[in-house]
Structures are given as C-alpha cells and as structure tokens.
PDB file of C-alpha atoms in Angstrom:
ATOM      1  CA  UNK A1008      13.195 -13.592  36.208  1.00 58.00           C
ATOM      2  CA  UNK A1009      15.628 -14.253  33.377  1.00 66.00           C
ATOM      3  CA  UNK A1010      14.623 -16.464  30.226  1.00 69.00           C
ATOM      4  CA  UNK A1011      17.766 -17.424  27.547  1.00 74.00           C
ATOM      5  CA  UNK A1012      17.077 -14.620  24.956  1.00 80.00           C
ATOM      6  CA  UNK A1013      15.669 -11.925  26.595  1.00 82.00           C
ATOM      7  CA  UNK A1014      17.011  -8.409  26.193  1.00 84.00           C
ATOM      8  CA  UNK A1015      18.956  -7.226  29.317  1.00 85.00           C
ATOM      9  CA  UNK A1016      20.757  -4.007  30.106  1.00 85.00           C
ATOM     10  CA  UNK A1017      23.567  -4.207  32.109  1.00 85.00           C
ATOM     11  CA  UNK A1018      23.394  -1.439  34.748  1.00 84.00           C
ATOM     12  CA  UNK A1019      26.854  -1.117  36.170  1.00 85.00           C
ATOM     13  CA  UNK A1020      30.440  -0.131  34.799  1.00 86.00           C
ATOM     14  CA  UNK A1021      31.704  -4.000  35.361  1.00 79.00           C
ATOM     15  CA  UNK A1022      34.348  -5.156  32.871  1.00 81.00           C
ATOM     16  CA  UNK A1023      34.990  -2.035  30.974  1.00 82.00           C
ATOM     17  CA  UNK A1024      37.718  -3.516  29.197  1.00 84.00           C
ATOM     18  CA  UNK A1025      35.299  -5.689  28.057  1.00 83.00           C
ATOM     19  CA  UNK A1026      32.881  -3.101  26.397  1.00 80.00           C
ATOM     20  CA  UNK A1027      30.434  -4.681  29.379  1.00 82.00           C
ATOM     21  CA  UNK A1028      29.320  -1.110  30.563  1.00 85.00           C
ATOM     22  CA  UNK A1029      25.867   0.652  32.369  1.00 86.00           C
ATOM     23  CA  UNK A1030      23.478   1.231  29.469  1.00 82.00           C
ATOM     24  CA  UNK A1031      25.313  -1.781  27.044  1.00 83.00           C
ATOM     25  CA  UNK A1032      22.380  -3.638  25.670  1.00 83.00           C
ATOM     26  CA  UNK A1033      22.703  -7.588  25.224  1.00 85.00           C
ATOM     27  CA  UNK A1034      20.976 -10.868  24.829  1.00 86.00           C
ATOM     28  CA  UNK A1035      20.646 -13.495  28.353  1.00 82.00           C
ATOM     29  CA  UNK A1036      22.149 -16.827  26.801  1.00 78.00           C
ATOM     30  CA  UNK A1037      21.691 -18.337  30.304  1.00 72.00           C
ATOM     31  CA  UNK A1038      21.900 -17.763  33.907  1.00 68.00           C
ATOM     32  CA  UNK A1039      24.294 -19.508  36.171  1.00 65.00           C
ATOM     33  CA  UNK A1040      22.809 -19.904  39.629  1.00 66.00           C
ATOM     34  CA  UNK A1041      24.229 -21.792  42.497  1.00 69.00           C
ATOM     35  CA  UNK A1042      24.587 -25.264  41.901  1.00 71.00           C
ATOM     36  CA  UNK A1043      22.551 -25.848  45.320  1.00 74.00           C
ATOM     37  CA  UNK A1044      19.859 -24.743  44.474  1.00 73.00           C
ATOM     38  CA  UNK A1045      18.501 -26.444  40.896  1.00 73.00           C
ATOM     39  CA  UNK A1046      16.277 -25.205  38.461  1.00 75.00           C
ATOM     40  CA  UNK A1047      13.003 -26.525  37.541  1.00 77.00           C
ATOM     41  CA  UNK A1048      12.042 -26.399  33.519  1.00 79.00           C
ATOM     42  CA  UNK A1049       8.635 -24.897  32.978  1.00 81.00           C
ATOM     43  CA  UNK A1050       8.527 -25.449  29.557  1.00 80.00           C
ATOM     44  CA  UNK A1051      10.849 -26.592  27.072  1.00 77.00           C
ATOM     45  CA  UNK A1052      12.704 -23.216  27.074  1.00 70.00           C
ATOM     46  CA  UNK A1053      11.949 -21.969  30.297  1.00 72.00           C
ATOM     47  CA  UNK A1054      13.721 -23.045  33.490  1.00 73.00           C
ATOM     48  CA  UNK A1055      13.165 -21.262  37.094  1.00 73.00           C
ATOM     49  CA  UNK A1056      15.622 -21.154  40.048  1.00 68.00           C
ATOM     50  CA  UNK A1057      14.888 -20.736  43.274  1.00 70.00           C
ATOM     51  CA  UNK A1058      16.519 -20.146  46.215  1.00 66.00           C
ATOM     52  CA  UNK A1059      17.779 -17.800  49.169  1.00 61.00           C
ATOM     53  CA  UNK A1060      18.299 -14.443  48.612  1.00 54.00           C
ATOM     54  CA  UNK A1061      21.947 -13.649  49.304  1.00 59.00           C
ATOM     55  CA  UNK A1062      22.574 -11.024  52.230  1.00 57.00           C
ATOM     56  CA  UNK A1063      25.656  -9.041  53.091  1.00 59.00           C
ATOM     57  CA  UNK A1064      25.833  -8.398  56.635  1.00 59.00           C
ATOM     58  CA  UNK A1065      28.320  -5.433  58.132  1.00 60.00           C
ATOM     59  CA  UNK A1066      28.161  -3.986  61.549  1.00 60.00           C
ATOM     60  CA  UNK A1067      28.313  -0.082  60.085  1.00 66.00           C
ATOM     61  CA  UNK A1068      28.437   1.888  63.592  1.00 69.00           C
ATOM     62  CA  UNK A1069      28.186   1.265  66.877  1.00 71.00           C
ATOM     63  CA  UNK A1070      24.203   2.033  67.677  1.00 71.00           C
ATOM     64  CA  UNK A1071      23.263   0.367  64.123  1.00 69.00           C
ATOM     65  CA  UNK A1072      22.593  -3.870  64.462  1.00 68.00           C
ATOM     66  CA  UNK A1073      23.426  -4.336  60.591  1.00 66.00           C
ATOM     67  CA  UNK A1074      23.368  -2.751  57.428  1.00 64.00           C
ATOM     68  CA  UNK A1075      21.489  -4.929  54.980  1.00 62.00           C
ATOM     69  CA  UNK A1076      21.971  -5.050  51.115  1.00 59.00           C
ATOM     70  CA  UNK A1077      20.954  -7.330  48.192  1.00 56.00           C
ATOM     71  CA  UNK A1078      23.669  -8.356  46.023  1.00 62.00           C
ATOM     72  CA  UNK A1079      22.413  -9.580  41.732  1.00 66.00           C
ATOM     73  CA  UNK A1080      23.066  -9.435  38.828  1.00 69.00           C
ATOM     74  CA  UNK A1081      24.310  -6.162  37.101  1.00 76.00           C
ATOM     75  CA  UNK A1082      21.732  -6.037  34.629  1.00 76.00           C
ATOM     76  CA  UNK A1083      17.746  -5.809  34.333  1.00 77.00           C
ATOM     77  CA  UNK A1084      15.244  -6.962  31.590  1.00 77.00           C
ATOM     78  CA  UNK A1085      15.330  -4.507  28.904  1.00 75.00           C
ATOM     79  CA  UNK A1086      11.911  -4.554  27.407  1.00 73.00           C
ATOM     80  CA  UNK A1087      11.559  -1.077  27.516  1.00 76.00           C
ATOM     81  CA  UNK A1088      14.091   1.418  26.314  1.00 77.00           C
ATOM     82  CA  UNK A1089      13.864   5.783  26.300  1.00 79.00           C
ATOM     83  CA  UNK A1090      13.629   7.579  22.367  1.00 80.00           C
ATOM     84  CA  UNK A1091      17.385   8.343  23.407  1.00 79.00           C
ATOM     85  CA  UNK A1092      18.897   5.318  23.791  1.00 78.00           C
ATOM     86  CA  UNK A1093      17.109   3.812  20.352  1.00 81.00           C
ATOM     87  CA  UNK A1094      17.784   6.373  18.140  1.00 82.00           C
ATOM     88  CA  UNK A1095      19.462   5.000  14.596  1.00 85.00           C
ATOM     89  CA  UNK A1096      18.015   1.217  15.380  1.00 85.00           C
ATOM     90  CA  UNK A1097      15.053  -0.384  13.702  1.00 88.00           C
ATOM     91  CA  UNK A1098      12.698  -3.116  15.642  1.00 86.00           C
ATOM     92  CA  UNK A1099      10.505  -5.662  14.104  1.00 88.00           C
ATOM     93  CA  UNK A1100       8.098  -4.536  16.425  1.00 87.00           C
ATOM     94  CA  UNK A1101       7.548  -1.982  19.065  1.00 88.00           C
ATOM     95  CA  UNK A1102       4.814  -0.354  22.016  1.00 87.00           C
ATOM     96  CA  UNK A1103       5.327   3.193  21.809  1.00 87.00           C
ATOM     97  CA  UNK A1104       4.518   5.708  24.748  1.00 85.00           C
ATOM     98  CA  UNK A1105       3.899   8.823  22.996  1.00 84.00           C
ATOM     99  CA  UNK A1106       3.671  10.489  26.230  1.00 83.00           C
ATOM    100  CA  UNK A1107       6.491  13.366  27.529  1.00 79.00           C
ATOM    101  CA  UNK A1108       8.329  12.037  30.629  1.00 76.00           C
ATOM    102  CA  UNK A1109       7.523  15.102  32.863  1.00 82.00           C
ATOM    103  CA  UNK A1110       4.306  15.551  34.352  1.00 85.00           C
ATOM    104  CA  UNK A1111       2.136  18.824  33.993  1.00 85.00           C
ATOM    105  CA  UNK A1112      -0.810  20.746  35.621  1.00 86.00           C
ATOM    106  CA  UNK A1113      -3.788  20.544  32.951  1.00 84.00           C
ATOM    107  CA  UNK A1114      -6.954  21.637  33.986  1.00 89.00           C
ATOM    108  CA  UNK A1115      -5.920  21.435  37.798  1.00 90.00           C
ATOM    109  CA  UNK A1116      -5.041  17.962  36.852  1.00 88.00           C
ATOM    110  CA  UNK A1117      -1.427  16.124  37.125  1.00 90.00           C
ATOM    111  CA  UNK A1118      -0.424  14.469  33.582  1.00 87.00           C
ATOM    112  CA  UNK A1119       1.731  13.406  31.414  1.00 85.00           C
ATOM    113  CA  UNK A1120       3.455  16.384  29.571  1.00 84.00           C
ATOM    114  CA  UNK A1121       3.434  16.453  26.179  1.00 84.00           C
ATOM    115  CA  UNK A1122       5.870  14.313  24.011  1.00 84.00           C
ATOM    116  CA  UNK A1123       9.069  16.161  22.699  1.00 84.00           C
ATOM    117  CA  UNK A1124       8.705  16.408  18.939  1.00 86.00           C
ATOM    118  CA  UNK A1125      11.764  14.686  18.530  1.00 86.00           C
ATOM    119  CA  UNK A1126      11.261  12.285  20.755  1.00 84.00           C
ATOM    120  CA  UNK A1127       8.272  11.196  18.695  1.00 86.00           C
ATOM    121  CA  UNK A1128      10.028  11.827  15.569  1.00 86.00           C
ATOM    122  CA  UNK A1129      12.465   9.040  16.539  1.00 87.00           C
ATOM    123  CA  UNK A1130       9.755   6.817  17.964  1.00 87.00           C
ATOM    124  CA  UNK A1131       7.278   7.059  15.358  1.00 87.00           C
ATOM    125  CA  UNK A1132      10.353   6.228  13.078  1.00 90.00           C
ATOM    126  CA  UNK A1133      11.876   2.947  14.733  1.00 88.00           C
ATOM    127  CA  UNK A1134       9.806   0.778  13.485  1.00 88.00           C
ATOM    128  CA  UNK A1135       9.742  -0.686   9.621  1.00 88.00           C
ATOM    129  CA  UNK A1136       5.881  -0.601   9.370  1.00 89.00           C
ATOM    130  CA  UNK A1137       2.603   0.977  11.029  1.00 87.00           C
ATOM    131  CA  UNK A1138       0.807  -2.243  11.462  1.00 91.00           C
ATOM    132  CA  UNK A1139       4.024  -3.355  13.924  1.00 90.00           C
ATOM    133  CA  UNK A1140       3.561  -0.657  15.967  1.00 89.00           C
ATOM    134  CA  UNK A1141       1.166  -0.524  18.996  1.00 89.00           C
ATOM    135  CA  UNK A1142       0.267   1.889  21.589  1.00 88.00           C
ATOM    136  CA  UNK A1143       0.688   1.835  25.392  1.00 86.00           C
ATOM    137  CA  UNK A1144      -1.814   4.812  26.119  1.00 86.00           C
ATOM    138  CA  UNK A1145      -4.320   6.537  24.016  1.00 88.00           C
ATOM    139  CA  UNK A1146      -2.912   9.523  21.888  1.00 85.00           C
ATOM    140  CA  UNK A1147      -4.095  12.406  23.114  1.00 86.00           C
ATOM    141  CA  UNK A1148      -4.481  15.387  20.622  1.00 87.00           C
ATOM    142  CA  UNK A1149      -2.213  17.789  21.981  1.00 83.00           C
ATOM    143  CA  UNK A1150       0.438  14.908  21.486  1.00 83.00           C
ATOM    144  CA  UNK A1151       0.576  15.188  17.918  1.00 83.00           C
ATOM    145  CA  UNK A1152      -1.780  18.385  17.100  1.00 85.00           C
ATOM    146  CA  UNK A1153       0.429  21.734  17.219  1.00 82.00           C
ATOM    147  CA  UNK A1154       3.855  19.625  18.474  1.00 84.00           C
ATOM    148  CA  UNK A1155       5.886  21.592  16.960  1.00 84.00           C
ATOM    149  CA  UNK A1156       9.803  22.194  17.367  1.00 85.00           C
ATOM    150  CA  UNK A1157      10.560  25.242  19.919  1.00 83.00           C
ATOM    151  CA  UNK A1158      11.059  28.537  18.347  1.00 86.00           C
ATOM    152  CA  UNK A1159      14.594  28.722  19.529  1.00 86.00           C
ATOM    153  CA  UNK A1160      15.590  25.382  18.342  1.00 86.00           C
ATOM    154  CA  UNK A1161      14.258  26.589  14.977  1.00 88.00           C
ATOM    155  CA  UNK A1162      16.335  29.550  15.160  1.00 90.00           C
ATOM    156  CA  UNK A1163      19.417  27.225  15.787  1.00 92.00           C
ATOM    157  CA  UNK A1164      18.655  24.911  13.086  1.00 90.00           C
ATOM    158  CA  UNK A1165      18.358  27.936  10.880  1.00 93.00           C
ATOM    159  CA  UNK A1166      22.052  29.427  12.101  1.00 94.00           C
ATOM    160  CA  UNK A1167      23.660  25.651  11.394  1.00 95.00           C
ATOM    161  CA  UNK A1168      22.302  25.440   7.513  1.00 96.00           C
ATOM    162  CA  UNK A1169      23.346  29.094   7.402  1.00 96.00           C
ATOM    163  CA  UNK A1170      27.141  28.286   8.640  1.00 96.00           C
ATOM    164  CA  UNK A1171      26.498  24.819   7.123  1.00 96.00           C
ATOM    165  CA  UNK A1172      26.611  26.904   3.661  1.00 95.00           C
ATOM    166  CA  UNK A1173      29.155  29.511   4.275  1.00 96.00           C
ATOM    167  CA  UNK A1174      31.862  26.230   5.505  1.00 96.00           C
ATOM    168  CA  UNK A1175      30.834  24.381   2.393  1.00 94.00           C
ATOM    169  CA  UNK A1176      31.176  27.838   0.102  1.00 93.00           C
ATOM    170  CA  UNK A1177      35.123  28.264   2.079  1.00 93.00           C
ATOM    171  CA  UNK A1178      35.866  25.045   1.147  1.00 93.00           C
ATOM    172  CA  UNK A1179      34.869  25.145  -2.697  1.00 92.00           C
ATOM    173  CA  UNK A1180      36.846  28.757  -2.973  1.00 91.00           C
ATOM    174  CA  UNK A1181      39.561  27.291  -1.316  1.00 90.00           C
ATOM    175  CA  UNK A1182      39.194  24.299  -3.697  1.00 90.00           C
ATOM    176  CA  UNK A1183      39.499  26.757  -6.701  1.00 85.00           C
ATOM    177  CA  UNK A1184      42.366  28.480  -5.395  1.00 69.00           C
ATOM    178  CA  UNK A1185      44.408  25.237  -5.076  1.00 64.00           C
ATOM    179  CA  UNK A1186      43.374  24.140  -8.310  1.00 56.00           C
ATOM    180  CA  UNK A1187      45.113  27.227  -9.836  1.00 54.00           C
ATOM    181  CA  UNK A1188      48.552  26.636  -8.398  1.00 44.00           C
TER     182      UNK A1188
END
C-alpha cells in the first residue's frame, strides 16, 4: 500500500539520467493507478485502489505452459533503512535495532550476532535526542558491554593518524621551503 508522503526507495536503476536510481530515497506524492479501476478514500488523506494484478504471460520452452511474473512499481516503503545507508542524516525520530545482522551459535542457541560498534555508533547517533529514540528488541548486554572496535581496525586507525601526521608535517616543510624563495 502507498499513502502520499510516505518514504519509498526506489529499487531499480530506472531513469538514471534522472538521478532515479536502486537505493535513491524519496517521498510518494501520489500513485497513478489505472483509471479503471478507482480508488476509494479511507480517510481524508488516505485513498485505496484496487484492482487486478497485472500478469505477463510468455510461452518460455516447449514442455513449460507459461512463465508467470508480477510487474509494480520500482520502489518499496522505506520505513526501515540499514546504519549504512543513514550515516551523516539526522531523524526526528527513530526505532533502532541494536542487533548485528548475522546470526550466531550462543549457548547452542541461533541469535542475533552482536551489533558492529560502528554500526551502533552511527545508530545511537542519528537521532537529535534520547527521548526520540525507541527500541525494536531488548538490549542485550553483550550489545553494548565489551563492543569494542577489532584489534586490527585499531591498528589501522593508529597507521592513518600516524601517516595523517607525517602528510600534514610534508606539507608544512614544504610550506617553509616555498616561503623562502
């Protein structure tokens, strides 16, 4: 179901020229359905369409009857959206799932892995205040207890400030070498 000002995501390449690309987010103004088949208004901003679902028919091979497929719109709803794709935005409000998206073997059980420590970094951080943010799931401890960033993305974070300084220091000497001449 779309409703004029929900968030969709379109989920195909369509007009590229258009900057209308998979993963583009964007507001629903309004849906344009066939004329045939009219809407009925549920409330005053909320109109449903019904009617047949569209099916493309092709004979594929010889032994096969038909090949079947469902044809829509290139987008979904976009209520929900990964730590990736929200990073540098701010929400009025937001349901976080502080929950990793891999499953692991705890106590001979199947769960949720634990969250990525920047991946709650940037969800913890998307929001403008506490009391806007809700939960989807209970935290668990080991969620936030001991999440700490991988020892060998601490040692790479440590060789970028170190190069980080000695580019900066090249620069400066450079700087007073020019300002010489």
């Amino acid at each position: 179901m779309f409703v004029p000002g929900m968030p969709v995501v379109v989920t195909q390449n369509t007009h590229q020229g258009l900057k209308l690309t998979n993963g583009g987010g964007y507001t629903a103004l309004e849906v344009i359905v066939d004329k045939a088949y009219p809407g009925h208004r549920v409330s005053a901003d909320t109109t449903m369409h019904f009617g047949p679902v569209k099916i493309q028919r092709q004979r594929k091979r010889p032994w096969q009857r038909n090949d079947v497929s469902r044809k829509g719109l290139p987008c979904a709803a976009a209520f929900a959206c990964t730590d990736y794709k929200v990073q540098g935005r701010t929400f009025e409000r937001v349901a976080l799932e502080l929950r990793g998206a891999r499953a692991t073997n705890v106590d001979g059980r199947v769960v949720p892995a634990q969250c990525d420590p920047y991946g709650l970094y940037v969800q913890l951080s998307r929001c403008r205040t506490l009391d806007a943010s809700m939960l989807v799931s209970k935290v668990r401890k080991r969620d936030l207890v001991g999440n700490r960033v991988p020892e060998e993305m601490s040692g790479a974070q440590s060789r970028l400030e170190e190069l980080c300084g000695r580019t900066i220091r090249g620069v400066l000497r450079w700087l007073g070498d020019c300002a010489e001449i």
